[in-house]
Amino acid sequence: MRRALGSGPVARWGESRLSLAGPARIAGPLPKRLKPLAALLMATALAGCSSNRVVVRQGSSPAPEPRPLPDALAERDPSVLGDFLEHSVLRPGLHTFNLPFTLKRWVGYRTEAYNVTAEDDVSDRAWFVHRNARHRMSPEAVASGPMPGGAPDTSEALTIIRAKAVGITPGFTIRDRNGAVFQVKFDPPGYPEMSSAAEVISGRLFHAAGYHVPATYIVALDPLKLEVAPDVTYLDKLGREHPFTQQRVNELLGRVARLPDGRVRAVASRFLEGTNIGPFSFDGTRRDDPADTIPHQHRRELRGLYVMAAWLNHVDIRQHNTLDMVVEENGRRFVRHHLIDFGASLGSGSIQPNFPRDGVEHDVDLTDIFARILTANIYSTRWERYDGGVKYPSVGFYTSDLFDPGSWTADYPNPAFYERTARDGYWGAKLVGSFSEEQIRAAVAAGQLSDPAAAEYLTGEILKRQEMTLRYWFLRATPLEELAVAGGPDAPSLSFRDLAAAHGYVRAGERAYEVRFEFPAVHLKSRETARLRLDANGRGRLELPFPAGADREFWDELRRRPARKRIAKLEVKAIPGPGDPGARSVRIYLLPSRKTGYRIVGRAY
Amino acid sequence: MQEDSIVVIERGTPAVNGWDVAELPFRLVTLPILIIGNGSKLAFGGKGYLIPNVTHLFGQIQARGVHPLIHRQGASSSIGGGLLLGVPPTREGPWAHVLGGATIKEYWLLGARLGYGSEYPEPRPRLGIRRGGPFTVQGYGFRAHRAQDKFYGPGRDSRNENRSDYDRDQYEAGAVVILRPLPNSELRFFARWTQDDIGAGDADDLPDVDSTFAASEIPGFGERWRYVSFGTTVGWRVGRLHTMQRHDRWLEASYTWNDSRSDGAADYGRLELSAGIELPFDRKRESLAFALRYVALRPSGEGAIPFYRLASLGGSHSLASYHTYRFADQESILGQAEYRYRVWSEVRDEFWLDGILFLYEGMVAESLSDEFRFERLKESYGFGLAFITPESEVARITFNWGDDGFLGRFSFLFGL
């Protein structure tokens, strides 16, 4: 009845456990008197592991369309200081007093993201659109970025229509002769190219990953071609309003490094399409958006953003660097959620290089502070004894030396990052892993660093951090991808590609998995250790059990069952090698199929 | 039913679980914190109206030559507000201002200063040399009211139970010339006239000094005593007292001759010697700091030294587990050792929070050479936190233990 498939490495299952004697039998319903007991047991189980809850939906009952957007949405304008205090002080304080919450964190309990699909992925295009991970982009496309309309036309005069004239670096809002409006920012004194390059490089990579970002461009502005629109004013340090004059423009540009031809390098961000309704919060929902029903801290694309942010050291990832725009596409109005302002990423801290502490410890980290106080400084974090510094002023401080993909921190706690699980991390790691070296080089080239050595250094560090990121997350999951079932009911098998093996993070050759299979409808249940030989690309095949003697009666009986009772569950857990961390299992949900034996209907990493 | 009708498996929003139920009472208990927190968010909310507008308001006021100040008036004075009208001594060239302030314990001060040459272009260091140009000349005059200064009796055996208060009305006028001939050094010459009226204290919960001590123990009480003083200070200092540089080391010697202009008050000289060093290690994350200070008053001729001018120990920057002026006599010696370690730093290194473990030892005596014994030293030990900048220590909170028991302290270095 059972046979090994001829192609590729195959796992064999113990016949004695999985084959049924005689014709396959469908398990009957539970006796009525046992149902209350089962319900109680189920409720108890749910209390401990609600994150494992599985919902099976029928295709004939699609999720209802959200109500249309109201005509006008209020513009959110949260306080910077209030946001900082809430997330750095208030919430950590509240968590300290909430003992069950603390205990829950200690034991590692986390709620999984709410908005994952059957593929353990996301589908809400208002937040995220799969780009490089799904359809490999050309390096040129990565380097081009969003491109909605292109760079400002600097061949003619640019008109300054708004100005920020105080602070370390000035900023303008300009309009080019085509009427396109851009936000223009300059590099901080002493660090030419640093923040503008970071803005463009990170923007390109976040865009290629799938996030919505504004189009940014490195531009060289001729100060003689900057005109000030009438009635433009600025506020000084004391809040007094002054007219913004051509003389003031010249004063401000006097602080900025010049290119050899006298022009000034800047980064221009094209204003986003649509109506600005302010930033989105990394927790809760936007009440006036009917489509915004998933609390943001439980959105996979925001939790998984942690991995991208860690890779690119986007330490300033907070709500003030996001922006919601009401847009209309195909006759439908909706809110599109953007990440903006990557000036404090990679080695740049926007107005100065990042410090070794950035990415290692929050600006105010109460846990670290109290640990140092109570241990009289025996406790320390790794940045405190780090001797390295800025190697290239145009890069700032960006290194893999201090990087830990699992404990990287933003400047202050981000609620969505705080809720992340290993599965969110694995999802984010797949985004990071989707970039090839050529694509990364193309993105770095878009930053137009004039020193080839600086560009090479930055590329090298990005690649190192990418490698560290993938190793970290791929070893903490059972990273089986490219899943397919073939072989038919007689000998179904699951083919897959193990990303940890494909990247060489586990020893080539044999890989061991703990495999559990459950098919409650036919009382089929097993637990085995499978040792598979994987090829150089990490591909392997796992033979699946199937009830012996499945005849027409079996299929007819099975079809009469509700969908949720026809599901079989395959749980595969990679057995770690010496020194490797423990991996979480991947659960694959299978539906019996006459053609292939099983059809994959869902997975959860 | 078709197999193809099953299209998705997702987790969706989880049901309420046991953890949520367990957390509920704790969430209720912490609700007030949340309400306060959200209230503060509202205060800072919107465009952040509160802070920018307060900053704006202060900026507008300062642009008109009025500088709001947090006012302190030395030990025991508590905290209050003040104003400086005019040009503060923070620039080269001439400056002049009037200033005044009051504290919640009814201490107040009103004065005027004029001078030439900057004196402290940044927050004042707590002790020792102030930074500035090659020289500073200034004249000043003020009247101050100290409503409830404390006295515990003279000598090393004074008792905490004898804590009592007095009121001091001060008039002072003087001139100071500060020369900075060499880097890190300072030579200071000063002359001043002072008048003190000592009377019953204002604290309702304390006895007055005259009801606690014999008249011979509190010379100057109920009197108006005037002095004319001349003095000089020679100092050398590298670094600053407890800053992020952790490179403080200093030597300072000061001598003042106080010439009595009142009957019963003795002429006396006051000698003060101090030295200190801070030794950083572990990339300046940590340091050990040591300081030694000796003060001696030498009366000359008839009369007595006013009790409120004796060399004293006790207070935030002295024997911290004892109240200010807890021990007072003609001589005092104080040794201080601190282990300082950084527990937090602002990312741009504008502020640090230092943890401190400390041990202070000291004693007072009429004559230390006759009475000094190690076993007679009073000690104070504890731990604390200090908020420091590249220029100075701004504030310090300490938890102190000593013979008088536990004493928590908060001290800061803003003020006139």
Short mmCIF file of N, CA and C in Angstrom, two decimals, chain A residues 46-47 50-51 53-59 77-79 81-82 85-86 90 94 97-101 104 107 109 111-112 114 116-118 120 238-240 300 351-352 355 357-358 363-364 369 372-373 376-377 379-380 383-385 387 559 561 563 566 589 591-593 599 601 604, chain B residues 1-20 22-23 26-27 30-31 33-34 36-38 40-41 44-49 51 55-60 63-64 282-283 285-286 339-349 353 355 357 383 385:
data_model
loop_
_atom_site.label_atom_id
_atom_site.label_comp_id
_atom_site.label_asym_id
_atom_site.label_seq_id
_atom_site.Cartn_x
_atom_site.Cartn_y
_atom_site.Cartn_z
N LEU A 46 -7.94 26.54 26.07
CA LEU A 46 -7.90 27.87 25.47
C LEU A 46 -7.35 28.90 26.42
N ALA A 47 -7.67 28.70 27.71
CA ALA A 47 -7.17 29.67 28.69
C ALA A 47 -5.67 29.71 28.71
N SER A 50 -4.49 30.44 23.99
CA SER A 50 -5.43 30.96 23.02
C SER A 50 -4.75 31.30 21.71
N SER A 51 -3.44 31.49 21.74
CA SER A 51 -2.77 31.88 20.52
C SER A 51 -2.80 30.77 19.48
N ARG A 53 -5.42 29.14 18.64
CA ARG A 53 -6.78 28.98 18.16
C ARG A 53 -6.80 29.00 16.63
N VAL A 54 -7.52 28.08 16.07
CA VAL A 54 -7.59 27.98 14.62
C VAL A 54 -9.03 28.24 14.18
N VAL A 55 -9.20 29.08 13.24
CA VAL A 55 -10.53 29.37 12.72
C VAL A 55 -10.59 28.85 11.29
N VAL A 56 -11.57 28.05 11.03
CA VAL A 56 -11.74 27.53 9.67
C VAL A 56 -12.92 28.25 9.05
N ARG A 57 -12.67 28.87 7.91
CA ARG A 57 -13.74 29.62 7.26
C ARG A 57 -14.16 28.94 5.99
N GLN A 58 -15.42 29.05 5.69
CA GLN A 58 -15.92 28.53 4.42
C GLN A 58 -15.75 29.60 3.35
N GLY A 59 -15.41 29.18 2.16
CA GLY A 59 -15.23 30.13 1.08
C GLY A 59 -16.50 30.84 0.69
N ASP A 77 -2.78 64.25 15.88
CA ASP A 77 -1.60 65.09 16.08
C ASP A 77 -1.06 64.84 17.49
N PRO A 78 -0.55 63.64 17.74
CA PRO A 78 -0.13 63.30 19.11
C PRO A 78 1.12 64.08 19.53
N SER A 79 1.22 64.24 20.83
CA SER A 79 2.37 64.97 21.38
C SER A 79 3.62 64.07 21.36
N LEU A 81 6.31 64.51 23.27
CA LEU A 81 6.71 64.27 24.64
C LEU A 81 5.76 63.28 25.33
N GLY A 82 4.46 63.47 25.08
CA GLY A 82 3.47 62.58 25.68
C GLY A 82 3.69 61.14 25.23
N LEU A 85 6.76 59.78 27.04
CA LEU A 85 6.51 59.48 28.45
C LEU A 85 5.63 58.23 28.59
N GLU A 86 4.65 58.13 27.73
CA GLU A 86 3.74 56.99 27.83
C GLU A 86 4.50 55.67 27.63
N LEU A 90 5.37 55.45 31.62
CA LEU A 90 4.05 55.06 32.14
C LEU A 90 3.78 53.57 31.94
N LEU A 94 3.34 50.61 34.67
CA LEU A 94 2.10 49.85 34.83
C LEU A 94 2.37 48.35 34.74
N PHE A 97 3.64 46.81 37.96
CA PHE A 97 2.67 46.54 39.02
C PHE A 97 1.69 45.43 38.64
N ASN A 98 1.67 45.05 37.39
CA ASN A 98 0.73 44.04 36.93
C ASN A 98 1.42 42.67 36.97
N LEU A 99 1.32 41.99 38.11
CA LEU A 99 2.07 40.76 38.31
C LEU A 99 1.74 39.67 37.30
N PRO A 100 0.47 39.42 37.01
CA PRO A 100 0.20 38.38 36.00
C PRO A 100 0.82 38.73 34.65
N PHE A 101 0.80 40.01 34.33
CA PHE A 101 1.40 40.43 33.05
C PHE A 101 2.89 40.09 33.04
N LYS A 104 3.42 36.43 32.86
CA LYS A 104 3.10 35.97 31.50
C LYS A 104 4.32 36.18 30.59
N VAL A 107 7.14 33.62 31.45
CA VAL A 107 6.97 32.26 30.95
C VAL A 107 6.92 32.23 29.42
N TYR A 109 4.68 33.65 27.38
CA TYR A 109 3.37 33.64 26.73
C TYR A 109 3.17 34.93 25.94
N THR A 111 0.48 36.54 22.74
CA THR A 111 -0.62 36.32 21.82
C THR A 111 -0.10 36.46 20.40
N GLU A 112 -0.44 35.50 19.56
CA GLU A 112 0.01 35.61 18.17
C GLU A 112 -0.75 36.73 17.46
N TYR A 114 -3.10 38.85 15.11
CA TYR A 114 -4.51 38.54 14.81
C TYR A 114 -4.79 38.44 13.32
N VAL A 116 -3.19 37.21 10.59
CA VAL A 116 -2.45 36.36 9.66
C VAL A 116 -3.42 35.54 8.82
N THR A 117 -3.00 35.22 7.63
CA THR A 117 -3.83 34.45 6.72
C THR A 117 -3.48 32.97 6.84
N ALA A 118 -4.11 32.18 5.97
CA ALA A 118 -3.83 30.75 5.96
C ALA A 118 -2.36 30.47 5.68
N ASP A 120 0.05 32.08 6.88
CA ASP A 120 0.79 32.72 7.96
C ASP A 120 1.39 34.04 7.46
N LEU A 238 12.32 81.39 20.35
CA LEU A 238 11.39 81.92 21.35
C LEU A 238 9.96 81.92 20.84
N GLY A 239 9.75 81.31 19.68
CA GLY A 239 8.40 81.21 19.16
C GLY A 239 7.92 82.46 18.45
N ARG A 240 8.83 83.39 18.16
CA ARG A 240 8.41 84.61 17.48
C ARG A 240 8.43 84.39 15.97
N ARG A 300 0.52 41.67 12.18
CA ARG A 300 1.74 40.97 11.82
C ARG A 300 2.75 41.90 11.13
N ILE A 351 20.52 64.16 13.32
CA ILE A 351 21.29 65.38 13.54
C ILE A 351 22.70 65.09 14.05
N GLN A 352 23.00 63.82 14.25
CA GLN A 352 24.35 63.40 14.60
C GLN A 352 24.41 61.91 14.30
N PHE A 355 24.71 56.58 18.32
CA PHE A 355 25.66 56.23 19.37
C PHE A 355 25.66 54.71 19.55
N ARG A 357 24.91 53.08 21.93
CA ARG A 357 23.74 52.66 22.69
C ARG A 357 22.51 52.47 21.81
N ASP A 358 22.44 53.23 20.71
CA ASP A 358 21.27 53.13 19.84
C ASP A 358 21.14 51.71 19.31
N ASP A 363 16.18 54.69 25.10
CA ASP A 363 16.63 55.96 25.66
C ASP A 363 16.45 55.97 27.18
N VAL A 364 15.30 55.54 27.62
CA VAL A 364 15.07 55.36 29.07
C VAL A 364 14.60 53.92 29.25
N ILE A 369 18.16 50.43 34.04
CA ILE A 369 18.51 51.42 35.06
C ILE A 369 18.45 50.79 36.45
N ARG A 372 21.21 48.29 37.08
CA ARG A 372 22.51 48.90 37.41
C ARG A 372 22.52 49.45 38.83
N ILE A 373 21.40 50.07 39.20
CA ILE A 373 21.34 50.63 40.56
C ILE A 373 21.50 49.52 41.58
N ALA A 376 24.98 47.86 41.74
CA ALA A 376 26.12 48.77 41.81
C ALA A 376 26.98 48.64 40.55
N ASN A 377 26.29 48.55 39.44
CA ASN A 377 26.94 48.57 38.12
C ASN A 377 27.64 47.26 37.74
N TYR A 379 25.94 44.88 36.70
CA TYR A 379 25.19 44.66 35.47
C TYR A 379 25.57 45.74 34.45
N SER A 380 25.78 45.35 33.23
CA SER A 380 25.99 46.35 32.19
C SER A 380 25.52 45.78 30.86
N TRP A 383 26.89 47.76 24.94
CA TRP A 383 27.40 48.99 24.34
C TRP A 383 28.35 49.73 25.30
N GLU A 384 28.19 49.48 26.58
CA GLU A 384 28.96 50.27 27.54
C GLU A 384 30.45 49.96 27.52
N ARG A 385 30.81 48.82 26.99
CA ARG A 385 32.23 48.48 26.95
C ARG A 385 32.72 48.35 25.51
N ASP A 387 34.41 49.82 22.21
CA ASP A 387 35.40 50.85 21.92
C ASP A 387 35.28 51.46 20.53
N ARG A 559 -16.89 13.72 3.10
CA ARG A 559 -17.47 14.94 2.54
C ARG A 559 -18.66 15.42 3.36
N ARG A 561 -18.86 15.50 6.41
CA ARG A 561 -18.40 16.15 7.64
C ARG A 561 -18.24 17.66 7.44
N ALA A 563 -16.30 21.16 7.53
CA ALA A 563 -14.92 21.36 7.11
C ALA A 563 -13.94 21.19 8.26
N ARG A 566 -12.66 17.81 8.99
CA ARG A 566 -11.96 17.04 7.97
C ARG A 566 -10.48 17.40 7.92
N TYR A 589 -1.82 22.53 8.01
CA TYR A 589 -3.18 21.99 8.03
C TYR A 589 -3.48 21.43 6.65
N LEU A 591 -6.10 19.10 4.08
CA LEU A 591 -7.45 18.63 3.80
C LEU A 591 -7.31 17.44 2.85
N PRO A 592 -7.95 16.31 3.17
CA PRO A 592 -7.81 15.15 2.29
C PRO A 592 -8.27 15.47 0.87
N SER A 593 -7.54 14.96 -0.08
CA SER A 593 -7.85 15.23 -1.48
C SER A 593 -7.71 13.93 -2.26
N ARG A 599 -4.41 18.34 0.53
CA ARG A 599 -4.24 19.69 0.01
C ARG A 599 -3.89 20.58 1.21
N VAL A 601 -4.09 23.63 3.35
CA VAL A 601 -5.06 24.72 3.48
C VAL A 601 -4.62 25.77 4.51
N ALA A 604 1.04 27.49 10.12
CA ALA A 604 1.37 28.45 11.17
C ALA A 604 2.78 28.13 11.66
N MET B 1 -21.20 19.10 -0.11
CA MET B 1 -20.19 20.08 0.31
C MET B 1 -18.90 19.83 -0.46
N GLN B 2 -18.34 20.88 -1.02
CA GLN B 2 -17.13 20.76 -1.82
C GLN B 2 -15.89 21.04 -0.98
N GLU B 3 -14.84 20.30 -1.27
CA GLU B 3 -13.57 20.54 -0.57
C GLU B 3 -13.08 21.96 -0.78
N ASP B 4 -13.30 22.47 -2.00
CA ASP B 4 -12.75 23.78 -2.35
C ASP B 4 -13.38 24.93 -1.57
N SER B 5 -14.45 24.66 -0.86
CA SER B 5 -15.09 25.75 -0.14
C SER B 5 -14.27 26.20 1.06
N ILE B 6 -13.30 25.41 1.46
CA ILE B 6 -12.46 25.81 2.60
C ILE B 6 -11.29 26.61 2.07
N VAL B 7 -11.25 27.88 2.42
CA VAL B 7 -10.24 28.73 1.79
C VAL B 7 -9.24 29.32 2.77
N VAL B 8 -9.55 29.35 3.99
CA VAL B 8 -8.62 30.06 4.86
C VAL B 8 -8.63 29.49 6.27
N ILE B 9 -7.49 29.50 6.86
CA ILE B 9 -7.38 29.17 8.28
C ILE B 9 -6.62 30.31 8.92
N GLU B 10 -7.16 30.91 9.87
CA GLU B 10 -6.47 32.02 10.51
C GLU B 10 -6.76 32.00 12.00
N ARG B 11 -5.94 32.69 12.71
CA ARG B 11 -6.14 32.70 14.16
C ARG B 11 -7.20 33.71 14.58
N GLY B 12 -7.15 34.86 13.99
CA GLY B 12 -8.13 35.87 14.34
C GLY B 12 -7.95 36.38 15.76
N THR B 13 -8.91 37.17 16.20
CA THR B 13 -8.84 37.74 17.54
C THR B 13 -9.07 36.64 18.57
N PRO B 14 -8.14 36.47 19.50
CA PRO B 14 -8.31 35.37 20.45
C PRO B 14 -9.41 35.65 21.46
N ALA B 15 -9.91 34.57 22.00
CA ALA B 15 -10.92 34.71 23.04
C ALA B 15 -10.26 35.15 24.34
N VAL B 16 -11.09 35.61 25.25
CA VAL B 16 -10.58 35.95 26.58
C VAL B 16 -10.01 34.69 27.21
N ASN B 17 -8.86 34.80 27.82
CA ASN B 17 -8.25 33.61 28.39
C ASN B 17 -7.92 33.83 29.86
N GLY B 18 -7.33 32.82 30.45
CA GLY B 18 -7.05 32.86 31.88
C GLY B 18 -6.13 34.01 32.28
N TRP B 19 -5.17 34.30 31.43
CA TRP B 19 -4.26 35.41 31.75
C TRP B 19 -5.03 36.72 31.84
N ASP B 20 -5.96 36.91 30.90
CA ASP B 20 -6.74 38.15 30.90
C ASP B 20 -7.54 38.27 32.19
N ALA B 22 -6.80 36.88 35.07
CA ALA B 22 -5.88 37.13 36.20
C ALA B 22 -5.40 38.57 36.21
N GLU B 23 -5.26 39.15 35.04
CA GLU B 23 -4.75 40.52 34.98
C GLU B 23 -5.78 41.57 35.38
N PHE B 26 -5.49 43.55 38.62
CA PHE B 26 -4.30 44.40 38.60
C PHE B 26 -4.49 45.60 37.69
N ARG B 27 -5.21 45.37 36.60
CA ARG B 27 -5.49 46.49 35.71
C ARG B 27 -6.37 47.51 36.42
N THR B 30 -4.26 49.51 38.85
CA THR B 30 -3.36 50.48 38.22
C THR B 30 -4.12 51.50 37.37
N LEU B 31 -5.45 51.40 37.41
CA LEU B 31 -6.24 52.33 36.61
C LEU B 31 -5.95 53.80 36.96
N ILE B 33 -3.24 55.15 37.88
CA ILE B 33 -1.99 55.55 37.24
C ILE B 33 -2.24 55.85 35.76
N LEU B 34 -3.06 54.98 35.18
CA LEU B 34 -3.36 55.16 33.75
C LEU B 34 -4.10 56.48 33.54
N ILE B 36 -3.99 59.14 35.46
CA ILE B 36 -3.04 60.24 35.64
C ILE B 36 -2.14 60.36 34.42
N GLY B 37 -1.69 59.20 33.96
CA GLY B 37 -0.81 59.21 32.79
C GLY B 37 -1.50 59.80 31.58
N ASN B 38 -2.75 59.38 31.37
CA ASN B 38 -3.46 59.92 30.22
C ASN B 38 -3.79 61.38 30.43
N SER B 40 -1.81 63.44 31.93
CA SER B 40 -0.59 64.17 31.58
C SER B 40 -0.41 64.19 30.07
N LYS B 41 -0.89 63.11 29.43
CA LYS B 41 -0.81 63.11 27.97
C LYS B 41 -1.69 64.22 27.40
N PHE B 44 0.08 67.40 27.77
CA PHE B 44 1.12 67.59 26.77
C PHE B 44 0.58 67.32 25.37
N GLY B 45 -0.71 67.09 25.31
CA GLY B 45 -1.30 66.55 24.08
C GLY B 45 -1.44 67.54 22.96
N GLY B 46 -2.22 67.13 21.98
CA GLY B 46 -2.37 67.95 20.80
C GLY B 46 -1.02 68.21 20.17
N LYS B 47 -0.71 69.42 19.93
CA LYS B 47 0.60 69.73 19.37
C LYS B 47 1.64 69.82 20.48
N GLY B 48 1.30 69.38 21.69
CA GLY B 48 2.22 69.52 22.79
C GLY B 48 2.18 70.96 23.28
N TYR B 49 0.97 71.44 23.53
CA TYR B 49 0.80 72.86 23.82
C TYR B 49 1.50 73.30 25.09
N ILE B 51 4.26 72.32 27.07
CA ILE B 51 5.70 72.57 27.14
C ILE B 51 6.15 73.67 26.17
N THR B 55 7.73 77.17 27.41
CA THR B 55 9.06 77.54 26.93
C THR B 55 9.00 78.88 26.20
N HIS B 56 7.98 79.01 25.39
CA HIS B 56 7.80 80.25 24.65
C HIS B 56 7.64 81.43 25.59
N LEU B 57 6.79 81.21 26.60
CA LEU B 57 6.54 82.29 27.56
C LEU B 57 7.82 82.69 28.27
N PHE B 58 8.58 81.67 28.74
CA PHE B 58 9.83 81.97 29.43
C PHE B 58 10.80 82.67 28.49
N GLY B 59 10.81 82.23 27.23
CA GLY B 59 11.70 82.86 26.26
C GLY B 59 11.36 84.32 26.06
N GLN B 60 10.07 84.59 25.97
CA GLN B 60 9.64 85.97 25.77
C GLN B 60 10.02 86.84 26.97
N ALA B 63 13.79 87.42 27.02
CA ALA B 63 14.21 88.37 25.99
C ALA B 63 14.06 89.80 26.49
N ARG B 64 13.26 89.99 27.52
CA ARG B 64 13.07 91.33 28.09
C ARG B 64 13.92 91.54 29.33
N ASP B 282 36.90 52.09 34.12
CA ASP B 282 35.86 51.42 33.33
C ASP B 282 35.23 52.39 32.34
N ARG B 283 36.08 53.02 31.53
CA ARG B 283 35.63 53.96 30.49
C ARG B 283 34.76 55.07 31.07
N ARG B 285 32.66 54.93 33.23
CA ARG B 285 31.36 54.51 33.75
C ARG B 285 31.35 54.62 35.26
N GLU B 286 32.52 54.47 35.85
CA GLU B 286 32.59 54.44 37.30
C GLU B 286 33.73 55.32 37.78
N TYR B 339 31.70 56.02 45.76
CA TYR B 339 31.80 55.22 44.54
C TYR B 339 30.63 55.64 43.65
N ARG B 340 30.97 56.15 42.47
CA ARG B 340 29.94 56.68 41.58
C ARG B 340 29.87 55.81 40.33
N TYR B 341 28.71 55.48 39.92
CA TYR B 341 28.57 54.63 38.73
C TYR B 341 27.37 55.06 37.92
N ARG B 342 27.60 55.09 36.63
CA ARG B 342 26.55 55.57 35.73
C ARG B 342 25.45 54.51 35.59
N VAL B 343 24.24 54.92 35.83
CA VAL B 343 23.12 53.99 35.66
C VAL B 343 22.26 54.35 34.46
N TRP B 344 22.39 55.56 33.99
CA TRP B 344 21.64 55.96 32.80
C TRP B 344 22.34 57.16 32.18
N SER B 345 22.31 57.20 30.86
CA SER B 345 22.83 58.38 30.20
C SER B 345 21.89 58.78 29.09
N GLU B 346 21.67 60.05 28.99
CA GLU B 346 20.89 60.58 27.86
C GLU B 346 21.69 60.29 26.62
N VAL B 347 21.02 59.95 25.54
CA VAL B 347 21.72 59.38 24.40
C VAL B 347 22.76 60.33 23.83
N ARG B 348 22.54 61.62 23.92
CA ARG B 348 23.53 62.57 23.42
C ARG B 348 24.51 62.99 24.51
N ASP B 349 24.48 62.29 25.63
CA ASP B 349 25.38 62.57 26.74
C ASP B 349 25.22 64.00 27.26
N LEU B 353 22.63 59.86 34.86
CA LEU B 353 22.17 59.55 36.21
C LEU B 353 23.21 58.64 36.82
N GLY B 355 24.59 56.43 40.04
CA GLY B 355 24.34 55.82 41.35
C GLY B 355 25.54 56.15 42.24
N LEU B 357 27.41 55.17 46.07
CA LEU B 357 27.55 54.53 47.39
C LEU B 357 28.57 55.36 48.13
N PHE B 383 23.35 55.34 50.08
CA PHE B 383 23.40 55.31 48.63
C PHE B 383 22.48 56.39 48.08
N LEU B 385 21.29 58.74 44.19
CA LEU B 385 21.33 58.98 42.75
C LEU B 385 21.63 60.45 42.52
#
